[in-house]
PDB file of C-alpha atoms in Angstrom:
ATOM      1  CA  UNK A   1      -4.700   3.246   8.535  1.00 73.00           C
ATOM      2  CA  UNK A   2      -3.166   3.627  11.964  1.00 87.00           C
ATOM      3  CA  UNK A   3      -5.474   4.004  15.193  1.00 89.00           C
ATOM      4  CA  UNK A   4      -3.685   7.566  15.760  1.00 88.00           C
ATOM      5  CA  UNK A   5      -5.490   9.142  12.176  1.00 90.00           C
ATOM      6  CA  UNK A   6      -8.769   6.888  12.462  1.00 92.00           C
ATOM      7  CA  UNK A   7      -9.603   8.915  15.504  1.00 93.00           C
ATOM      8  CA  UNK A   8      -7.907  12.546  13.969  1.00 92.00           C
ATOM      9  CA  UNK A   9     -10.617  11.682  11.575  1.00 93.00           C
ATOM     10  CA  UNK A  10     -13.676  10.448  13.802  1.00 95.00           C
ATOM     11  CA  UNK A  11     -12.847  13.555  15.900  1.00 94.00           C
ATOM     12  CA  UNK A  12     -12.433  15.591  12.077  1.00 93.00           C
ATOM     13  CA  UNK A  13     -16.853  13.883  11.534  1.00 94.00           C
ATOM     14  CA  UNK A  14     -17.842  14.889  15.059  1.00 95.00           C
ATOM     15  CA  UNK A  15     -16.532  17.798  15.280  1.00 93.00           C
ATOM     16  CA  UNK A  16     -17.075  19.723  12.406  1.00 92.00           C
ATOM     17  CA  UNK A  17     -19.136  17.341   9.522  1.00 92.00           C
ATOM     18  CA  UNK A  18     -21.630  15.838  12.025  1.00 93.00           C
ATOM     19  CA  UNK A  19     -23.664  19.700  11.797  1.00 92.00           C
ATOM     20  CA  UNK A  20     -24.333  18.743   8.442  1.00 90.00           C
ATOM     21  CA  UNK A  21     -26.788  16.255   9.364  1.00 92.00           C
ATOM     22  CA  UNK A  22     -27.151  17.569  12.524  1.00 92.00           C
ATOM     23  CA  UNK A  23     -28.551  21.586  11.386  1.00 89.00           C
ATOM     24  CA  UNK A  24     -30.309  20.142   7.821  1.00 87.00           C
ATOM     25  CA  UNK A  25     -32.808  17.783   9.958  1.00 88.00           C
ATOM     26  CA  UNK A  26     -33.569  21.038  12.327  1.00 87.00           C
ATOM     27  CA  UNK A  27     -31.559  19.134  15.341  1.00 90.00           C
ATOM     28  CA  UNK A  28     -29.887  20.288  18.002  1.00 91.00           C
ATOM     29  CA  UNK A  29     -26.001  18.819  19.267  1.00 92.00           C
ATOM     30  CA  UNK A  30     -27.452  18.520  23.163  1.00 92.00           C
ATOM     31  CA  UNK A  31     -29.670  16.320  21.041  1.00 92.00           C
ATOM     32  CA  UNK A  32     -27.418  13.050  21.011  1.00 93.00           C
ATOM     33  CA  UNK A  33     -27.259  12.886  24.597  1.00 93.00           C
ATOM     34  CA  UNK A  34     -31.325  11.563  24.738  1.00 92.00           C
ATOM     35  CA  UNK A  35     -32.374  10.929  21.752  1.00 92.00           C
ATOM     36  CA  UNK A  36     -34.261   6.963  21.573  1.00 88.00           C
ATOM     37  CA  UNK A  37     -35.148   5.249  19.097  1.00 87.00           C
ATOM     38  CA  UNK A  38     -38.921   5.192  19.727  1.00 86.00           C
ATOM     39  CA  UNK A  39     -39.105   8.930  18.844  1.00 88.00           C
ATOM     40  CA  UNK A  40     -37.581   8.071  15.472  1.00 89.00           C
ATOM     41  CA  UNK A  41     -40.679   7.389  13.273  1.00 84.00           C
ATOM     42  CA  UNK A  42     -42.896  10.197  14.491  1.00 80.00           C
ATOM     43  CA  UNK A  43     -39.816  12.403  13.783  1.00 80.00           C
ATOM     44  CA  UNK A  44     -39.524  10.707  10.677  1.00 82.00           C
ATOM     45  CA  UNK A  45     -43.114  11.247   9.995  1.00 78.00           C
ATOM     46  CA  UNK A  46     -43.464  14.904  10.583  1.00 72.00           C
ATOM     47  CA  UNK A  47     -44.721  16.556   6.838  1.00 68.00           C
ATOM     48  CA  UNK A  48     -43.387  15.762   3.960  1.00 77.00           C
ATOM     49  CA  UNK A  49     -39.480  14.408   4.555  1.00 81.00           C
ATOM     50  CA  UNK A  50     -37.047  14.208   1.716  1.00 84.00           C
ATOM     51  CA  UNK A  51     -35.682  10.742   1.044  1.00 84.00           C
ATOM     52  CA  UNK A  52     -32.190  12.627   2.309  1.00 87.00           C
ATOM     53  CA  UNK A  53     -33.033  14.562   5.340  1.00 88.00           C
ATOM     54  CA  UNK A  54     -34.325  11.171   6.698  1.00 88.00           C
ATOM     55  CA  UNK A  55     -31.038   9.367   5.345  1.00 90.00           C
ATOM     56  CA  UNK A  56     -29.949  12.459   7.230  1.00 92.00           C
ATOM     57  CA  UNK A  57     -31.916  11.698  10.186  1.00 93.00           C
ATOM     58  CA  UNK A  58     -30.790   8.005  10.340  1.00 93.00           C
ATOM     59  CA  UNK A  59     -27.223   9.315  11.105  1.00 94.00           C
ATOM     60  CA  UNK A  60     -27.693  10.803  13.441  1.00 95.00           C
ATOM     61  CA  UNK A  61     -30.103   8.339  14.784  1.00 95.00           C
ATOM     62  CA  UNK A  62     -26.971   6.843  14.941  1.00 96.00           C
ATOM     63  CA  UNK A  63     -24.660   8.677  16.279  1.00 97.00           C
ATOM     64  CA  UNK A  64     -26.345   8.252  18.957  1.00 96.00           C
ATOM     65  CA  UNK A  65     -27.316   4.688  19.505  1.00 95.00           C
ATOM     66  CA  UNK A  66     -23.285   4.592  19.495  1.00 96.00           C
ATOM     67  CA  UNK A  67     -22.262   7.947  21.654  1.00 96.00           C
ATOM     68  CA  UNK A  68     -25.106   6.606  25.061  1.00 93.00           C
ATOM     69  CA  UNK A  69     -23.729   2.981  24.353  1.00 93.00           C
ATOM     70  CA  UNK A  70     -20.463   3.849  25.599  1.00 95.00           C
ATOM     71  CA  UNK A  71     -18.181   2.859  28.075  1.00 94.00           C
ATOM     72  CA  UNK A  72     -19.075   4.993  31.646  1.00 94.00           C
ATOM     73  CA  UNK A  73     -16.514   4.678  34.337  1.00 94.00           C
ATOM     74  CA  UNK A  74     -13.910   6.310  36.172  1.00 91.00           C
ATOM     75  CA  UNK A  75     -11.214   3.873  34.421  1.00 93.00           C
ATOM     76  CA  UNK A  76     -13.504   4.552  31.003  1.00 95.00           C
ATOM     77  CA  UNK A  77     -15.156   7.401  31.173  1.00 96.00           C
ATOM     78  CA  UNK A  78     -15.781   8.219  27.392  1.00 96.00           C
ATOM     79  CA  UNK A  79     -19.014   8.812  27.145  1.00 96.00           C
ATOM     80  CA  UNK A  80     -18.425  11.993  30.061  1.00 96.00           C
ATOM     81  CA  UNK A  81     -14.929  12.804  27.088  1.00 96.00           C
ATOM     82  CA  UNK A  82     -17.333  12.969  24.259  1.00 96.00           C
ATOM     83  CA  UNK A  83     -20.427  14.125  25.962  1.00 96.00           C
ATOM     84  CA  UNK A  84     -18.624  17.840  26.997  1.00 95.00           C
ATOM     85  CA  UNK A  85     -16.382  17.467  23.838  1.00 95.00           C
ATOM     86  CA  UNK A  86     -19.125  17.269  21.508  1.00 95.00           C
ATOM     87  CA  UNK A  87     -22.115  17.945  23.079  1.00 93.00           C
ATOM     88  CA  UNK A  88     -23.055  19.174  25.713  1.00 88.00           C
ATOM     89  CA  UNK A  89     -21.144  22.445  26.219  1.00 78.00           C
ATOM     90  CA  UNK A  90     -17.780  22.114  23.568  1.00 82.00           C
ATOM     91  CA  UNK A  91     -15.453  22.311  26.378  1.00 89.00           C
ATOM     92  CA  UNK A  92     -11.750  23.086  25.454  1.00 91.00           C
ATOM     93  CA  UNK A  93      -8.994  20.163  26.344  1.00 93.00           C
ATOM     94  CA  UNK A  94      -7.968  20.864  29.804  1.00 94.00           C
ATOM     95  CA  UNK A  95     -11.215  21.761  31.132  1.00 95.00           C
ATOM     96  CA  UNK A  96     -12.632  18.129  30.122  1.00 95.00           C
ATOM     97  CA  UNK A  97      -9.593  16.882  31.438  1.00 95.00           C
ATOM     98  CA  UNK A  98      -9.974  18.830  34.579  1.00 95.00           C
ATOM     99  CA  UNK A  99     -13.592  17.221  35.316  1.00 93.00           C
ATOM    100  CA  UNK A 100     -13.041  13.597  34.729  1.00 94.00           C
ATOM    101  CA  UNK A 101      -9.942  14.577  36.846  1.00 94.00           C
ATOM    102  CA  UNK A 102      -7.086  13.159  34.769  1.00 94.00           C
ATOM    103  CA  UNK A 103      -3.838  14.841  32.979  1.00 95.00           C
ATOM    104  CA  UNK A 104      -4.125  16.970  30.142  1.00 94.00           C
ATOM    105  CA  UNK A 105      -1.871  13.581  28.165  1.00 95.00           C
ATOM    106  CA  UNK A 106      -3.998  10.571  29.969  1.00 95.00           C
ATOM    107  CA  UNK A 107      -6.836  13.182  29.076  1.00 95.00           C
ATOM    108  CA  UNK A 108      -5.663  13.028  25.297  1.00 94.00           C
ATOM    109  CA  UNK A 109      -5.467   9.383  24.997  1.00 94.00           C
ATOM    110  CA  UNK A 110      -8.924   9.056  26.961  1.00 96.00           C
ATOM    111  CA  UNK A 111     -10.372  10.588  24.448  1.00 96.00           C
ATOM    112  CA  UNK A 112      -8.959   8.737  21.323  1.00 95.00           C
ATOM    113  CA  UNK A 113      -9.683   4.982  23.191  1.00 96.00           C
ATOM    114  CA  UNK A 114     -13.291   6.972  23.123  1.00 97.00           C
ATOM    115  CA  UNK A 115     -12.648   7.767  19.863  1.00 96.00           C
ATOM    116  CA  UNK A 116     -12.113   4.566  18.461  1.00 95.00           C
ATOM    117  CA  UNK A 117     -14.752   3.347  21.216  1.00 96.00           C
ATOM    118  CA  UNK A 118     -17.054   5.332  19.034  1.00 97.00           C
ATOM    119  CA  UNK A 119     -16.480   4.496  15.857  1.00 95.00           C
ATOM    120  CA  UNK A 120     -16.534   0.396  16.788  1.00 94.00           C
ATOM    121  CA  UNK A 121     -20.653   0.925  17.359  1.00 94.00           C
ATOM    122  CA  UNK A 122     -21.169   3.695  15.160  1.00 95.00           C
ATOM    123  CA  UNK A 123     -20.578   0.795  12.431  1.00 92.00           C
ATOM    124  CA  UNK A 124     -23.264  -1.525  13.447  1.00 93.00           C
ATOM    125  CA  UNK A 125     -25.413   1.736  13.932  1.00 94.00           C
ATOM    126  CA  UNK A 126     -26.233   2.765  10.926  1.00 93.00           C
ATOM    127  CA  UNK A 127     -26.868  -0.291   9.582  1.00 91.00           C
ATOM    128  CA  UNK A 128     -29.611  -0.630  12.687  1.00 92.00           C
ATOM    129  CA  UNK A 129     -30.996   2.358  11.546  1.00 92.00           C
ATOM    130  CA  UNK A 130     -30.496   1.376   8.364  1.00 90.00           C
ATOM    131  CA  UNK A 131     -28.343   4.283   6.983  1.00 90.00           C
ATOM    132  CA  UNK A 132     -27.156   4.400   3.444  1.00 85.00           C
ATOM    133  CA  UNK A 133     -24.328   4.353   2.319  1.00 85.00           C
ATOM    134  CA  UNK A 134     -22.839   3.595   6.640  1.00 88.00           C
ATOM    135  CA  UNK A 135     -20.266   6.159   7.052  1.00 90.00           C
ATOM    136  CA  UNK A 136     -16.773   4.587   7.305  1.00 88.00           C
ATOM    137  CA  UNK A 137     -14.280   6.581   8.586  1.00 86.00           C
ATOM    138  CA  UNK A 138     -11.203   5.030   8.101  1.00 81.00           C
ATOM    139  CA  UNK A 139     -11.295   5.967   4.452  1.00 68.00           C
ATOM    140  CA  UNK A 140     -11.793   9.629   4.956  1.00 57.00           C
ATOM    141  CA  UNK A 141     -14.941  11.263   6.013  1.00 52.00           C
ATOM    142  CA  UNK A 142     -18.274  11.020   4.583  1.00 55.00           C
ATOM    143  CA  UNK A 143     -19.946  14.062   4.662  1.00 49.00           C
ATOM    144  CA  UNK A 144     -23.482  15.183   2.997  1.00 48.00           C
ATOM    145  CA  UNK A 145     -23.394  16.167   0.364  1.00 52.00           C
ATOM    146  CA  UNK A 146     -21.428  12.378  -0.709  1.00 50.00           C
ATOM    147  CA  UNK A 147     -24.260  11.368   0.923  1.00 46.00           C
ATOM    148  CA  UNK A 148     -26.678  12.560  -0.951  1.00 47.00           C
ATOM    149  CA  UNK A 149     -25.335  11.645  -4.199  1.00 50.00           C
ATOM    150  CA  UNK A 150     -25.327   7.911  -2.803  1.00 44.00           C
ATOM    151  CA  UNK A 151     -28.597   8.033  -2.417  1.00 41.00           C
ATOM    152  CA  UNK A 152     -28.922   9.142  -6.088  1.00 47.00           C
ATOM    153  CA  UNK A 153     -27.511   6.394  -7.391  1.00 45.00           C
ATOM    154  CA  UNK A 154     -29.703   4.183  -9.335  1.00 45.00           C
ATOM    155  CA  UNK A 155     -31.009   0.388  -7.188  1.00 41.00           C
ATOM    156  CA  UNK A 156     -29.275  -1.686  -9.889  1.00 41.00           C
ATOM    157  CA  UNK A 157     -25.986  -0.488  -8.876  1.00 49.00           C
ATOM    158  CA  UNK A 158     -26.711  -1.765  -5.059  1.00 62.00           C
ATOM    159  CA  UNK A 159     -28.058  -4.607  -6.820  1.00 61.00           C
ATOM    160  CA  UNK A 160     -24.116  -5.109  -8.078  1.00 64.00           C
ATOM    161  CA  UNK A 161     -22.819  -4.991  -5.244  1.00 67.00           C
ATOM    162  CA  UNK A 162     -24.513  -7.892  -3.792  1.00 74.00           C
ATOM    163  CA  UNK A 163     -24.003  -9.634  -6.569  1.00 71.00           C
ATOM    164  CA  UNK A 164     -20.389  -9.336  -6.382  1.00 72.00           C
ATOM    165  CA  UNK A 165     -20.016 -10.009  -2.551  1.00 76.00           C
ATOM    166  CA  UNK A 166     -21.898 -13.879  -2.863  1.00 77.00           C
ATOM    167  CA  UNK A 167     -19.472 -16.760  -3.465  1.00 82.00           C
ATOM    168  CA  UNK A 168     -20.002 -18.677  -5.983  1.00 80.00           C
ATOM    169  CA  UNK A 169     -22.146 -21.449  -4.160  1.00 82.00           C
ATOM    170  CA  UNK A 170     -24.184 -19.017  -3.283  1.00 82.00           C
ATOM    171  CA  UNK A 171     -24.682 -17.259  -7.083  1.00 83.00           C
ATOM    172  CA  UNK A 172     -26.003 -20.920  -8.271  1.00 83.00           C
ATOM    173  CA  UNK A 173     -28.246 -21.365  -5.114  1.00 86.00           C
ATOM    174  CA  UNK A 174     -29.723 -17.527  -6.370  1.00 86.00           C
ATOM    175  CA  UNK A 175     -29.653 -18.658  -9.538  1.00 83.00           C
ATOM    176  CA  UNK A 176     -31.637 -21.906  -9.408  1.00 86.00           C
ATOM    177  CA  UNK A 177     -34.372 -19.766  -6.693  1.00 86.00           C
ATOM    178  CA  UNK A 178     -34.880 -17.298  -8.546  1.00 83.00           C
ATOM    179  CA  UNK A 179     -35.654 -19.380 -11.890  1.00 83.00           C
ATOM    180  CA  UNK A 180     -37.476 -21.977 -10.156  1.00 82.00           C
ATOM    181  CA  UNK A 181     -39.672 -18.800  -9.053  1.00 79.00           C
ATOM    182  CA  UNK A 182     -39.832 -17.523 -12.450  1.00 73.00           C
ATOM    183  CA  UNK A 183     -41.600 -20.749 -14.029  1.00 75.00           C
ATOM    184  CA  UNK A 184     -41.870 -24.196 -13.321  1.00 78.00           C
ATOM    185  CA  UNK A 185     -39.061 -25.961 -13.879  1.00 83.00           C
ATOM    186  CA  UNK A 186     -37.679 -28.581 -11.913  1.00 87.00           C
ATOM    187  CA  UNK A 187     -35.063 -28.275  -9.168  1.00 87.00           C
ATOM    188  CA  UNK A 188     -32.085 -30.889 -11.686  1.00 87.00           C
ATOM    189  CA  UNK A 189     -32.969 -28.347 -14.819  1.00 86.00           C
ATOM    190  CA  UNK A 190     -32.352 -25.163 -12.487  1.00 84.00           C
ATOM    191  CA  UNK A 191     -29.764 -26.448 -11.451  1.00 86.00           C
ATOM    192  CA  UNK A 192     -28.012 -26.695 -14.583  1.00 86.00           C
ATOM    193  CA  UNK A 193     -28.902 -23.958 -16.302  1.00 84.00           C
ATOM    194  CA  UNK A 194     -27.627 -21.964 -13.464  1.00 81.00           C
ATOM    195  CA  UNK A 195     -24.086 -23.668 -13.604  1.00 84.00           C
ATOM    196  CA  UNK A 196     -23.942 -23.254 -17.436  1.00 82.00           C
ATOM    197  CA  UNK A 197     -24.363 -19.148 -16.946  1.00 77.00           C
ATOM    198  CA  UNK A 198     -23.648 -18.577 -13.326  1.00 71.00           C
ATOM    199  CA  UNK A 199     -20.613 -15.876 -14.533  1.00 70.00           C
ATOM    200  CA  UNK A 200     -23.262 -14.478 -16.807  1.00 69.00           C
ATOM    201  CA  UNK A 201     -23.554 -11.532 -13.489  1.00 66.00           C
ATOM    202  CA  UNK A 202     -26.527  -9.640 -16.605  1.00 69.00           C
ATOM    203  CA  UNK A 203     -27.989 -12.206 -16.759  1.00 73.00           C
ATOM    204  CA  UNK A 204     -28.936 -13.395 -13.590  1.00 77.00           C
ATOM    205  CA  UNK A 205     -28.770  -9.855 -12.346  1.00 74.00           C
ATOM    206  CA  UNK A 206     -31.424  -9.146 -14.855  1.00 72.00           C
ATOM    207  CA  UNK A 207     -33.237 -12.508 -13.308  1.00 75.00           C
ATOM    208  CA  UNK A 208     -33.005 -10.534  -8.915  1.00 77.00           C
ATOM    209  CA  UNK A 209     -33.888  -7.100 -10.409  1.00 70.00           C
ATOM    210  CA  UNK A 210     -37.227  -8.836 -11.713  1.00 68.00           C
ATOM    211  CA  UNK A 211     -37.883 -11.221  -9.024  1.00 72.00           C
ATOM    212  CA  UNK A 212     -37.694  -7.716  -6.307  1.00 68.00           C
ATOM    213  CA  UNK A 213     -39.998  -4.954  -8.212  1.00 59.00           C
ATOM    214  CA  UNK A 214     -42.515  -7.015 -10.261  1.00 52.00           C
ATOM    215  CA  UNK A 215     -45.457  -5.976  -9.862  1.00 49.00           C
ATOM    216  CA  UNK A 216     -47.076  -9.412 -10.429  1.00 51.00           C
ATOM    217  CA  UNK A 217     -44.630 -11.894  -8.715  1.00 51.00           C
ATOM    218  CA  UNK A 218     -45.486 -15.079  -9.389  1.00 53.00           C
ATOM    219  CA  UNK A 219     -46.942 -17.244  -6.465  1.00 46.00           C
ATOM    220  CA  UNK A 220     -44.807 -20.777  -5.380  1.00 42.00           C
ATOM    221  CA  UNK A 221     -47.892 -23.435  -4.693  1.00 43.00           C
ATOM    222  CA  UNK A 222     -46.049 -24.429  -1.404  1.00 35.00           C
ATOM    223  CA  UNK A 223     -48.286 -27.657  -0.690  1.00 39.00           C
ATOM    224  CA  UNK A 224     -47.136 -28.520  -4.497  1.00 39.00           C
ATOM    225  CA  UNK A 225     -44.795 -31.901  -3.845  1.00 39.00           C
ATOM    226  CA  UNK A 226     -41.316 -31.698  -5.041  1.00 41.00           C
ATOM    227  CA  UNK A 227     -38.149 -33.366  -6.623  1.00 41.00           C
TER     228      UNK A 227
END
């Protein structure tokens, strides 16, 4: 996807799809200008909030974090452009161009640059606020309904995705660690089993799921020396 098409996707998300997140959480667009990290916890703790609503709140905070980190200079008035376009007044393009002191053609170029800079900051902002799933706009807009469906995906899918991202030796090392944590087994025996079974992702996934979710995980005595 080229930069122009990506900018169009980001524009569509900010202008239209963001409404699904903002209004379902009881927020307002202009709040994006001033939302701060220290207010998130108190917002999440207000009454009984469903998991998908919590995720939408985190998404809105991610938008705010990405927006507030934008350049705000005469040459790169990115924050001012996006504020006037999407969050403060929702002004038409010509009025925004007049306010920032550029011709309409230059304004469109600057707006595209602002959208791309926003997007670069939006991905890590979502990861910072632990949004799931992270919204990638280069493959199209992820709307609120898609987010809800993803939130309802069984956790085992997340484990499978994580394991698929590992290299061969990362898989072997994880296998060794899980085997040693699960039973009294030497490093060499664990390594032999890992090398023999690392291609069996189902078994490894089961070990990892058991280690993460067991109510009585094995306690490891770190004071005991091992070979």
